[in-house]
Amino acid sequence: MHEDFAARLAERVARTGPAVVGLDPRVDALPDAVAPGQPPAARILAFYRLALEVLADHVAAVKPNIAFFELFGSAGFAAYEATCELARQRGLLVIGDVKRGDIGATAEAYAEIHLRLADAVTLNPYLGTDSVAPFLARCRDAGGGVFVLVRTSNPSATELQDLAVGSETVCDAVARLVDRWGQELGDRAGYSPVGAVVGATRPQDLARLRRLLPRAWLLLPGVGAQGGRIEDTAAAFDAAGRGGLISQSRSIMQCFAPADPRWRDALAAAAAGFAEQARRAASNGTRR
Amino acid sequence: MHEDFAARLAERVARTGPAVVGLDPRVDALPDAVAPGQPPAARILAFYRLALEVLADHVAAVKPNIAFFELFGSAGFAAYEATCELARQRGLLVIGDVKRGDIGATAEAYAEIHLRLADAVTLNPYLGTDSVAPFLARCRDAGGGVFVLVRTSNPSATELQDLAVGSETVCDAVARLVDRWGQELGDRAGYSPVGAVVGATRPQDLARLRRLLPRAWLLLPGVGAQGGRIEDTAAAFDAAGRGGLISQSRSIMQCFAPADPRWRDALAAAAAGFAEQARRAASNGTRR
């Protein structure tokens, strides 16, 4: 019996707070001193080998975005695999930001590889339960987790996610599906391994989706570079200050100039500051 | 100036008809005689090296499903890259079945790699225009194409895609977005590079979506193993018998027993028969 993802996450967050750092590698933002002259995928991996050691002291999880690895083809995919493994060796939970969504044997294949590489993955709900079921089976049997896109942080999220369906919206209907999937997995610890992605750029949505998703960890991207404010995420946390994960990427991982020889100190300071802000936002959730 | 994807597709379909073969590699279904004892990704690529030569005589395009390649990690990703290249060398168009959907720099990264490897890709619309825009830019500037999921062929497609939005459904609203994206790309040849995926398992939807999407090539999976019938796809074609692509995977690529030494003959016969059925379904479109 593998340990439940929600329980592992709760344990880690109790120690570090709810900060998650997105890994969106950009070659032109890597420290100049890291593996100079090497191919992009090798430089990316060399950077994370050092950076994950720093991050592990401060944050709960990392969220590598596979697109920026796939960009470098099979060498990039290998760097994604190695990055996930390094992070887990450091005690960080890994949320693979893969946003996959497909059906049948295809969904099985995605679930098999991506929940082997990462502790949890992001999923797209457009195809419904069929596309999520193989992942749910692995949540139950192998301790994996999922975060289903419910309300994303980008401007055009309105086009589909905010369409009115009766008295609610498409994203509310998706939230109800996500809650059902979480219920079906049992719910020993209050939270289930079935989480949701809810953009932090629209604080007015957070309280409503928190109510619709009482069992779901809410993964909150969109703070920092995308314009959301950490302090506005309080509504995503429960009355005990739990159930939310605040994610930032560029503002942490690109907090230094590439030429800065002391980039590790800068990264440590940025990660520590972000972690502290995230803990404060969570504790503000208790004051509602 | 690259040639428009819709024009390249029309030219190819005029020669072969509208059959597309999905490549969903399953190691246990490969011919025993192909690269025995090699690692999975090497066997898959060795198989396609032979099979694509056969398929190129019969069908318009292949649709490799990247999940079955990713399953084998970076070696699988390399096999995907090589399979795409082999297919294009044989004159086949390649529709990368990647179903990606993300925003901002992430969408840019996916567009850059996946429209470099394939002529066109499948996309998920849940995040709206932001997630499609970088692909549309490459359709316009580099001759790529996209097929956006509108109504998928799986049972739980109803959960989200068939929700009522006013007098229509979510998938109808997505169809209107897809049509708008196609209009914005200009429309020199009648069809645009912005196509749609419409499952063939629900013939009643095809005529309606054909009307909502007058400029879109409709990619029709779900015939064969998933239960749709080729003859029921006629409504997806225009009055001139154009604008549809019928996709089959397992019933063609697994038409032989692994032990059969004459698997190439079986594959050629299956592909030729499918191509003939597809041409007939398209020409039935003209009799409405």
Coordinates of C-alpha atoms in Angstrom, one line a residue:
Chain A
M1 CA 0.0 0.0 0.0
H2 CA 1.5 3.3 -1.1
E3 CA 0.9 6.3 1.1
D4 CA -1.9 8.6 -0.1
F5 CA -0.8 11.6 -2.1
A6 CA -3.0 14.0 -0.1
A7 CA -1.4 12.7 3.1
R8 CA 2.1 13.1 1.8
L9 CA 1.3 16.6 0.6
A10 CA -0.2 17.6 3.9
E11 CA 2.8 16.3 5.7
R12 CA 5.3 18.2 3.5
V13 CA 3.2 21.5 3.6
A14 CA 3.0 21.3 7.4
R15 CA 6.8 21.6 7.4
T16 CA 7.4 24.1 4.6
G17 CA 4.2 25.9 4.0
P18 CA 2.2 25.9 0.7
A19 CA 4.8 27.4 -1.7
V20 CA 5.4 25.6 -5.0
V21 CA 8.0 26.7 -7.6
G22 CA 7.3 26.2 -11.3
L23 CA 10.2 25.0 -13.4
D24 CA 9.9 26.6 -16.8
P25 CA 13.5 26.4 -18.0
R26 CA 14.6 29.2 -20.4
V27 CA 18.1 28.7 -21.7
D28 CA 18.8 32.4 -21.9
A29 CA 17.9 32.9 -18.2
L30 CA 20.3 30.2 -16.9
P31 CA 23.3 31.3 -14.9
D32 CA 26.2 31.8 -17.3
A33 CA 28.5 29.8 -15.1
V34 CA 26.4 26.6 -15.3
A35 CA 27.7 24.2 -17.8
P36 CA 28.7 26.8 -20.3
G37 CA 29.0 25.6 -23.9
Q38 CA 26.9 22.5 -23.2
P39 CA 23.8 21.7 -25.2
P40 CA 20.5 23.3 -23.8
A41 CA 19.1 20.1 -22.2
A42 CA 22.4 19.5 -20.4
R43 CA 22.6 23.1 -19.1
I44 CA 19.1 22.9 -17.9
L45 CA 19.7 19.7 -16.0
A46 CA 23.0 21.1 -14.5
F47 CA 21.1 24.1 -13.3
Y48 CA 18.4 22.2 -11.6
R49 CA 20.9 19.9 -10.0
L50 CA 22.1 22.9 -8.1
A51 CA 18.8 24.9 -7.8
L52 CA 16.8 22.0 -6.4
E53 CA 19.2 21.7 -3.5
V54 CA 18.4 25.3 -2.7
L55 CA 14.6 25.0 -3.2
A56 CA 14.3 21.8 -1.1
D57 CA 15.0 23.9 2.0
H58 CA 12.1 26.2 1.4
V59 CA 9.2 25.0 -0.7
A60 CA 6.8 22.0 -0.7
A61 CA 6.9 21.0 -4.3
V62 CA 8.2 21.9 -7.7
K63 CA 6.1 22.0 -10.8
P64 CA 8.2 21.3 -13.9
N65 CA 6.4 22.3 -17.0
I66 CA 7.2 19.7 -19.6
A67 CA 6.6 22.0 -22.6
F68 CA 9.9 23.7 -22.0
F69 CA 11.7 20.4 -21.9
E70 CA 9.9 18.9 -24.9
L71 CA 11.1 22.0 -26.8
F72 CA 14.5 20.3 -26.9
G73 CA 13.2 17.0 -28.2
S74 CA 14.3 13.7 -26.7
A75 CA 17.2 15.2 -24.9
G76 CA 14.8 17.6 -23.3
F77 CA 12.5 14.8 -22.3
A78 CA 15.4 13.0 -20.7
A79 CA 16.2 16.2 -18.8
Y80 CA 12.6 16.3 -17.6
E81 CA 12.9 12.7 -16.4
A82 CA 16.1 13.5 -14.6
T83 CA 14.8 16.7 -13.1
C84 CA 11.8 14.9 -11.6
E85 CA 14.1 12.3 -10.1
L86 CA 16.5 14.8 -8.6
A87 CA 13.7 16.8 -7.0
R88 CA 12.2 13.7 -5.4
Q89 CA 15.6 12.6 -4.1
R90 CA 15.8 16.0 -2.4
G91 CA 12.4 15.4 -0.7
L92 CA 10.5 17.8 -2.9
L93 CA 7.1 16.6 -4.2
V94 CA 6.9 16.8 -8.0
I95 CA 3.8 18.1 -9.8
G96 CA 4.3 17.4 -13.5
D97 CA 2.7 20.2 -15.3
V98 CA 1.7 18.2 -18.4
K99 CA -1.9 19.1 -18.8
R100 CA -2.6 15.9 -20.6
G101 CA -6.2 14.8 -21.6
D102 CA -7.0 11.8 -23.8
I103 CA -9.0 8.7 -23.6
G104 CA -8.8 4.9 -23.4
A105 CA -5.4 3.3 -23.9
T106 CA -3.9 6.7 -24.6
A107 CA -4.9 8.0 -21.2
E108 CA -3.5 4.7 -19.7
A109 CA -0.2 5.4 -21.4
Y110 CA 0.0 9.0 -20.2
A111 CA -1.0 7.9 -16.7
E112 CA 1.6 5.2 -16.6
I113 CA 4.6 7.3 -17.6
H114 CA 3.7 10.6 -16.0
L115 CA 2.7 9.3 -12.6
R116 CA 5.8 7.2 -12.6
L117 CA 8.0 10.3 -13.2
A118 CA 6.1 12.7 -11.0
D119 CA 4.1 12.4 -7.7
A120 CA 1.2 14.2 -9.3
V121 CA 0.2 15.7 -12.7
T122 CA -2.0 18.4 -14.1
L123 CA -4.9 17.3 -16.3
N124 CA -7.3 18.9 -18.8
P125 CA -10.9 17.9 -18.2
Y126 CA -12.4 18.6 -21.7
L127 CA -12.9 14.8 -22.4
G128 CA -14.5 14.0 -19.1
T129 CA -14.2 11.1 -16.7
D130 CA -12.8 8.7 -19.4
S131 CA -9.7 10.9 -19.6
V132 CA -9.1 11.0 -15.9
A133 CA -10.0 7.4 -14.8
P134 CA -6.6 5.8 -15.5
F135 CA -5.0 8.5 -13.4
L136 CA -7.5 8.0 -10.6
A137 CA -6.8 4.3 -10.6
R138 CA -3.1 5.2 -10.0
C139 CA -4.0 7.7 -7.3
R140 CA -5.8 4.9 -5.5
D141 CA -3.3 2.1 -6.1
A142 CA 0.0 3.8 -6.3
G143 CA -0.2 7.0 -4.3
G144 CA -0.4 9.4 -7.2
G145 CA -2.2 12.7 -7.4
V146 CA -3.8 14.9 -10.0
F147 CA -4.7 18.6 -10.3
V148 CA -7.5 19.1 -12.9
L149 CA -7.7 22.4 -14.7
V150 CA -10.9 24.1 -13.4
R151 CA -10.4 27.9 -13.9
T152 CA -7.2 28.9 -15.5
S153 CA -5.4 32.2 -15.0
N154 CA -5.2 33.5 -18.6
P155 CA -7.5 36.2 -20.1
S156 CA -9.2 33.9 -22.7
A157 CA -10.2 31.4 -20.0
T158 CA -13.5 33.3 -20.1
E159 CA -14.3 32.0 -23.6
L160 CA -15.1 28.5 -22.5
Q161 CA -14.7 28.2 -18.8
D162 CA -17.1 31.1 -17.9
L163 CA -19.9 30.2 -20.3
A164 CA -23.2 30.1 -18.4
V165 CA -24.6 26.6 -17.9
G166 CA -28.0 27.1 -16.1
S167 CA -27.3 29.2 -13.0
E168 CA -23.6 28.4 -13.0
T169 CA -20.6 28.3 -15.3
V170 CA -18.7 25.6 -17.2
C171 CA -15.8 25.8 -14.7
D172 CA -18.3 25.3 -11.8
A173 CA -19.6 22.2 -13.6
V174 CA -16.0 21.0 -14.0
A175 CA -15.5 21.7 -10.2
R176 CA -18.5 19.4 -9.5
L177 CA -16.9 16.6 -11.6
V178 CA -13.6 17.1 -9.8
D179 CA -15.3 16.8 -6.4
R180 CA -17.1 13.6 -7.5
W181 CA -13.8 12.1 -8.7
G182 CA -12.3 13.0 -5.3
Q183 CA -15.2 11.5 -3.4
E184 CA -14.9 8.2 -5.3
L185 CA -11.3 7.9 -4.2
G186 CA -12.3 7.9 -0.6
D187 CA -11.3 10.7 1.7
R188 CA -9.4 9.5 4.7
A189 CA -7.6 12.7 5.6
G190 CA -10.1 15.3 4.7
Y191 CA -8.4 16.1 1.4
S192 CA -8.3 13.7 -1.6
P193 CA -5.6 13.1 -4.1
V194 CA -7.8 14.8 -6.7
G195 CA -6.9 18.5 -6.7
A196 CA -7.8 21.4 -9.0
V197 CA -5.9 24.2 -10.8
V198 CA -7.5 27.5 -10.1
G199 CA -5.8 30.7 -11.3
A200 CA -5.0 33.2 -8.7
T201 CA -5.6 36.1 -11.0
R202 CA -9.4 36.1 -10.1
P203 CA -9.7 36.3 -6.4
Q204 CA -13.5 36.5 -6.7
D205 CA -13.6 32.9 -8.0
L206 CA -11.5 31.4 -5.2
A207 CA -14.0 31.4 -2.4
R208 CA -16.7 29.9 -4.6
L209 CA -14.5 27.2 -6.0
R210 CA -13.2 26.5 -2.4
R211 CA -16.8 25.8 -1.4
L212 CA -17.5 23.6 -4.5
L213 CA -14.3 21.7 -3.9
P214 CA -14.2 20.9 -0.2
R215 CA -11.9 17.9 -0.6
A216 CA -9.5 19.3 -3.3
W217 CA -6.1 20.8 -2.9
L218 CA -6.2 24.0 -5.0
L219 CA -3.1 24.6 -7.0
L220 CA -2.9 28.4 -7.6
P221 CA -0.8 29.6 -10.4
G222 CA -0.8 33.2 -11.7
V223 CA 0.8 35.1 -8.9
G224 CA 3.9 37.1 -9.6
A225 CA 4.6 37.6 -13.3
Q226 CA 0.9 36.9 -14.4
G227 CA -0.4 39.6 -12.1
G228 CA -2.1 37.7 -9.2
R229 CA -1.2 38.8 -5.7
I230 CA -0.2 36.2 -3.1
E231 CA -2.2 38.0 -0.4
D232 CA -5.3 37.6 -2.5
T233 CA -5.2 33.8 -2.4
A234 CA -6.3 33.5 1.2
A235 CA -9.8 32.6 0.2
A236 CA -8.5 29.4 -1.4
F237 CA -7.4 28.0 2.0
D238 CA -9.7 26.4 4.5
A239 CA -10.5 27.7 7.9
A240 CA -7.4 25.8 9.3
G241 CA -5.2 27.4 6.7
R242 CA -4.9 24.3 4.6
G243 CA -5.8 23.0 1.1
G244 CA -4.0 25.6 -1.0
L245 CA -0.7 25.5 -2.9
I246 CA 0.6 28.8 -4.3
S247 CA 2.8 28.5 -7.4
Q248 CA 5.3 31.0 -8.8
S249 CA 7.8 30.3 -11.6
R250 CA 9.7 33.1 -13.3
S251 CA 9.8 35.5 -10.3
I252 CA 11.7 32.9 -8.3
M253 CA 13.7 31.0 -10.9
Q254 CA 14.7 34.0 -12.9
C255 CA 15.3 36.3 -9.8
F256 CA 19.0 36.8 -10.7
A257 CA 20.9 38.0 -13.7
P258 CA 22.6 35.2 -15.7
A259 CA 26.0 36.9 -15.0
D260 CA 25.5 36.9 -11.2
P261 CA 28.0 34.6 -9.7
R262 CA 26.0 34.6 -6.4
W263 CA 22.8 33.4 -8.1
R264 CA 22.3 30.6 -5.5
D265 CA 22.1 33.2 -2.7
A266 CA 19.6 35.2 -4.7
L267 CA 17.6 32.1 -5.3
A268 CA 17.6 31.0 -1.7
A269 CA 16.5 34.5 -0.6
A270 CA 13.7 34.6 -3.2
A271 CA 12.5 31.1 -2.3
A272 CA 12.6 31.9 1.4
G273 CA 10.7 35.1 0.9
F274 CA 8.1 33.5 -1.3
A275 CA 7.7 30.6 1.3
E276 CA 7.1 33.1 4.0
Q277 CA 4.5 35.1 2.0
A278 CA 2.7 31.8 1.1
R279 CA 2.6 30.7 4.8
R280 CA 1.1 34.1 5.7
A281 CA -1.5 33.9 2.9
A282 CA -2.5 30.5 4.2
S283 CA -2.8 31.7 7.8
N284 CA -4.9 34.6 6.6
G285 CA -7.3 32.0 5.3
T286 CA -8.1 31.2 9.0
R287 CA -9.3 34.8 9.7
R288 CA -12.3 34.8 7.4
Chain B
M1 CA 6.3 31.7 -48.1
H2 CA 5.3 28.2 -47.0
E3 CA 2.4 26.5 -48.7
D4 CA -0.8 26.7 -46.8
F5 CA -1.6 23.5 -44.8
A6 CA -5.1 23.4 -46.1
A7 CA -3.9 23.5 -49.7
R8 CA -1.3 20.8 -49.1
L9 CA -3.9 18.6 -47.5
A10 CA -6.4 19.2 -50.3
E11 CA -3.8 18.2 -52.9
R12 CA -2.9 15.0 -51.0
V13 CA -6.5 14.0 -50.4
A14 CA -7.3 14.6 -54.1
R15 CA -4.8 11.8 -54.8
T16 CA -5.4 9.3 -52.0
G17 CA -8.8 10.1 -50.6
P18 CA -9.5 11.1 -47.0
A19 CA -8.1 8.1 -45.1
V20 CA -5.8 8.8 -42.2
V21 CA -4.1 6.0 -40.1
G22 CA -3.5 6.5 -36.5
L23 CA -0.1 5.3 -35.1
D24 CA -0.7 4.1 -31.6
P25 CA 2.3 1.7 -31.2
R26 CA 1.8 -1.3 -28.9
V27 CA 4.9 -3.4 -28.5
D28 CA 2.9 -6.6 -28.1
A29 CA 1.2 -6.1 -31.4
L30 CA 4.4 -5.6 -33.5
P31 CA 5.4 -8.2 -36.0
D32 CA 7.6 -10.7 -34.2
A33 CA 10.1 -10.6 -37.0
V34 CA 10.8 -6.8 -36.7
A35 CA 13.9 -6.1 -34.6
P36 CA 13.4 -9.0 -32.2
G37 CA 15.2 -8.5 -28.9
Q38 CA 15.6 -4.8 -29.4
P39 CA 14.3 -2.2 -26.8
P40 CA 10.6 -1.2 -27.3
A41 CA 11.4 2.2 -28.9
A42 CA 13.8 0.7 -31.4
R43 CA 11.3 -2.0 -32.4
I44 CA 8.5 0.6 -32.8
L45 CA 10.7 2.7 -35.1
A46 CA 11.9 -0.4 -37.1
F47 CA 8.2 -1.3 -37.6
Y48 CA 7.2 2.1 -38.8
R49 CA 10.2 2.3 -41.1
L50 CA 8.6 -0.6 -43.0
A51 CA 4.9 0.1 -42.4
L52 CA 5.0 3.8 -43.5
E53 CA 6.4 2.6 -46.9
V54 CA 3.2 0.5 -47.3
L55 CA 0.8 3.2 -46.0
A56 CA 2.3 5.9 -48.2
D57 CA 0.7 4.2 -51.2
H58 CA -2.8 4.4 -49.8
V59 CA -3.6 7.1 -47.3
A60 CA -3.4 10.8 -47.0
A61 CA -1.8 11.2 -43.6
V62 CA -0.7 9.4 -40.5
K63 CA -1.6 10.5 -37.0
P64 CA 1.0 9.3 -34.5
N65 CA -0.3 9.5 -31.0
I66 CA 2.6 10.8 -28.8
A67 CA 1.3 9.2 -25.6
F68 CA 2.4 5.7 -26.8
F69 CA 5.8 7.1 -27.6
E70 CA 6.2 9.1 -24.3
L71 CA 5.4 5.8 -22.5
F72 CA 9.0 4.8 -23.3
G73 CA 10.5 8.0 -22.0
S74 CA 13.2 9.9 -23.9
A75 CA 13.9 6.9 -26.2
G76 CA 10.2 6.9 -27.1
F77 CA 10.2 10.6 -27.7
A78 CA 13.1 10.1 -30.1
A79 CA 11.1 7.4 -31.9
Y80 CA 8.2 9.9 -32.3
E81 CA 10.5 12.4 -33.8
A82 CA 12.0 9.8 -36.2
T83 CA 8.6 8.4 -37.1
C84 CA 7.3 11.9 -38.1
E85 CA 10.4 12.4 -40.2
L86 CA 10.1 9.1 -42.0
A87 CA 6.4 9.7 -42.7
R88 CA 7.1 13.1 -44.2
Q89 CA 9.9 11.7 -46.3
R90 CA 7.4 9.2 -47.8
G91 CA 5.1 12.0 -48.8
L92 CA 2.6 11.4 -46.0
L93 CA 1.2 14.4 -44.1
V94 CA 1.7 14.0 -40.3
I95 CA -0.9 15.0 -37.8
G96 CA 0.7 14.9 -34.4
D97 CA -1.9 13.7 -32.0
V98 CA -0.6 15.6 -29.0
K99 CA -3.8 17.3 -27.7
R100 CA -1.7 20.0 -26.0
G101 CA -3.3 23.1 -24.5
D102 CA -1.5 25.6 -22.4
I103 CA -0.9 29.4 -22.4
G104 CA 1.8 32.1 -22.9
A105 CA 5.4 31.0 -23.3
T106 CA 4.3 27.4 -22.6
A107 CA 2.0 27.4 -25.7
E108 CA 4.8 29.0 -27.7
A109 CA 7.2 26.1 -26.7
Y110 CA 4.6 23.4 -27.6
A111 CA 3.9 25.1 -30.9
E112 CA 7.6 25.5 -31.8
I113 CA 8.5 21.8 -31.2
H114 CA 5.3 20.1 -32.3
L115 CA 4.7 22.0 -35.5
R116 CA 8.4 21.5 -36.4
L117 CA 8.0 17.7 -36.0
A118 CA 4.6 17.4 -37.6
D119 CA 2.6 19.2 -40.3
A120 CA -0.3 19.7 -38.0
V121 CA -1.3 18.9 -34.4
T122 CA -4.4 18.2 -32.3
L123 CA -5.2 20.8 -29.6
N124 CA -7.4 21.0 -26.6
P125 CA -9.6 24.2 -26.4
Y126 CA -10.3 24.4 -22.7
L127 CA -8.0 27.5 -22.2
G128 CA -9.3 29.4 -25.2
T129 CA -7.7 31.6 -27.7
D130 CA -4.5 32.2 -25.6
S131 CA -3.7 28.5 -25.9
V132 CA -4.1 28.4 -29.7
A133 CA -2.7 31.7 -30.8
P134 CA 1.0 30.6 -31.0
F135 CA -0.1 27.7 -33.2
L136 CA -2.2 30.0 -35.4
A137 CA 0.8 32.2 -35.9
R138 CA 2.8 29.2 -37.2
C139 CA -0.2 28.1 -39.4
R140 CA 0.0 31.5 -41.0
D141 CA 3.8 31.9 -41.2
A142 CA 5.1 28.4 -41.5
G143 CA 2.4 26.4 -43.2
G144 CA 1.3 24.4 -40.2
G145 CA -2.2 23.2 -39.3
V146 CA -4.2 22.4 -36.2
F147 CA -7.2 20.2 -35.4
V148 CA -9.0 21.5 -32.3
L149 CA -11.0 19.0 -30.2
V150 CA -14.7 20.0 -30.6
R151 CA -16.7 16.8 -29.9
T152 CA -14.8 13.7 -29.0
S153 CA -15.8 10.2 -29.6
N154 CA -15.7 8.8 -26.0
P155 CA -18.8 8.2 -23.8
S156 CA -17.9 10.8 -21.1
A157 CA -17.6 13.5 -23.7
T158 CA -21.2 14.3 -22.7
E159 CA -20.1 15.5 -19.3
L160 CA -18.6 18.8 -20.4
Q161 CA -19.0 19.0 -24.2
D162 CA -22.7 18.5 -24.3
L163 CA -23.6 20.9 -21.4
A164 CA -26.4 23.3 -22.5
V165 CA -25.2 26.9 -23.1
G166 CA -28.3 28.8 -24.0
S167 CA -29.8 27.1 -27.0
E168 CA -26.7 25.2 -27.9
T169 CA -24.0 23.1 -26.3
V170 CA -20.4 23.7 -25.1
C171 CA -19.0 21.9 -28.1
D172 CA -21.1 24.2 -30.4
A173 CA -19.6 27.2 -28.7
V174 CA -16.1 25.7 -29.2
A175 CA -17.0 25.1 -32.9
R176 CA -17.8 28.9 -33.2
L177 CA -14.4 29.7 -31.7
V178 CA -12.7 27.3 -34.1
D179 CA -14.5 28.9 -37.0
R180 CA -13.4 32.4 -35.9
W181 CA -9.8 31.2 -35.6
G182 CA -10.0 29.9 -39.1
Q183 CA -11.5 33.1 -40.5
E184 CA -8.7 35.1 -38.9
L185 CA -6.2 33.1 -40.8
G186 CA -7.7 34.1 -44.1
D187 CA -9.3 31.5 -46.3
R188 CA -7.8 31.4 -49.7
A189 CA -8.7 27.9 -50.7
G190 CA -12.2 27.5 -49.1
Y191 CA -10.7 25.5 -46.2
S192 CA -8.5 27.0 -43.5
P193 CA -5.5 25.4 -41.7
V194 CA -7.7 25.4 -38.5
G195 CA -9.5 22.0 -38.5
A196 CA -11.6 20.3 -35.8
V197 CA -11.7 16.9 -34.3
V198 CA -15.2 15.5 -34.3
G199 CA -15.8 11.9 -33.2
A200 CA -17.5 9.7 -35.7
T201 CA -19.4 7.8 -33.1
R202 CA -22.2 10.3 -33.1
P203 CA -23.4 10.7 -36.7
Q204 CA -26.2 13.1 -35.5
D205 CA -23.6 15.7 -34.6
L206 CA -21.7 15.6 -37.8
A207 CA -24.1 17.5 -40.0
R208 CA -24.6 20.2 -37.4
L209 CA -20.9 20.7 -36.8
R210 CA -20.2 20.7 -40.6
R211 CA -22.6 23.7 -40.8
L212 CA -21.0 25.5 -37.9
L213 CA -17.5 24.8 -39.3
P214 CA -17.8 25.6 -43.0
R215 CA -14.0 26.3 -43.3
A216 CA -12.7 23.5 -41.2
W217 CA -11.3 20.2 -42.2
L218 CA -13.0 17.7 -39.8
L219 CA -10.8 14.9 -38.5
L220 CA -13.1 12.0 -37.7
P221 CA -11.7 9.4 -35.2
G222 CA -13.8 6.7 -33.7
V223 CA -14.6 4.5 -36.6
G224 CA -13.5 0.9 -36.4
A225 CA -12.5 -0.3 -32.9
Q226 CA -14.5 2.6 -31.2
G227 CA -17.7 1.6 -32.9
G228 CA -18.3 4.3 -35.5
R229 CA -19.1 3.2 -39.0
I230 CA -17.3 4.7 -42.0
E231 CA -20.5 5.0 -44.0
D232 CA -22.0 7.2 -41.3
T233 CA -19.4 9.9 -41.8
A234 CA -20.8 11.1 -45.1
A235 CA -22.5 14.1 -43.4
A236 CA -19.0 15.4 -42.4
F237 CA -18.1 16.0 -46.0
D238 CA -19.2 19.0 -48.1
A239 CA -21.3 18.9 -51.2
A240 CA -18.2 18.3 -53.3
G241 CA -17.1 15.4 -51.1
R242 CA -14.3 17.3 -49.4
G243 CA -13.4 18.6 -46.0
G244 CA -13.4 15.4 -44.0
L245 CA -10.6 13.0 -42.9
I246 CA -11.5 9.6 -41.6
S247 CA -9.1 8.1 -39.0
Q248 CA -8.6 4.5 -38.0
S249 CA -5.8 3.1 -35.9
R250 CA -5.9 -0.4 -34.4
S251 CA -8.1 -2.0 -37.1
I252 CA -5.4 -1.1 -39.7
M253 CA -2.2 -1.2 -37.8
Q254 CA -3.1 -4.4 -35.8
C255 CA -4.8 -6.2 -38.7
F256 CA -2.2 -9.0 -38.6
A257 CA -1.1 -11.6 -36.0
P258 CA 2.4 -10.8 -34.7
A259 CA 3.6 -14.2 -35.9
D260 CA 2.4 -13.6 -39.5
P261 CA 5.5 -13.4 -41.8
R262 CA 3.3 -11.7 -44.5
W263 CA 2.1 -8.9 -42.3
R264 CA 3.1 -6.3 -44.9
D265 CA 0.7 -7.8 -47.4
A266 CA -2.1 -7.8 -44.8
L267 CA -1.3 -4.2 -43.9
A268 CA -1.4 -3.1 -47.6
A269 CA -4.7 -4.9 -48.1
A270 CA -6.2 -3.3 -45.0
A271 CA -5.0 0.2 -45.9
A272 CA -6.2 -0.2 -49.5
G273 CA -9.6 -1.4 -48.3
F274 CA -9.9 1.4 -45.8
A275 CA -8.9 4.0 -48.3
E276 CA -11.5 2.8 -50.7
Q277 CA -14.2 2.9 -48.0
A278 CA -13.2 6.4 -47.1
R279 CA -13.3 7.6 -50.7
R280 CA -16.8 6.1 -50.9
A281 CA -18.0 7.8 -47.7
A282 CA -16.7 11.1 -49.1
S283 CA -18.5 10.7 -52.4
N284 CA -21.7 9.8 -50.5
G285 CA -21.4 13.3 -49.0
T286 CA -22.2 14.7 -52.4
R287 CA -25.6 12.9 -52.6
R288 CA -27.2 14.7 -49.7

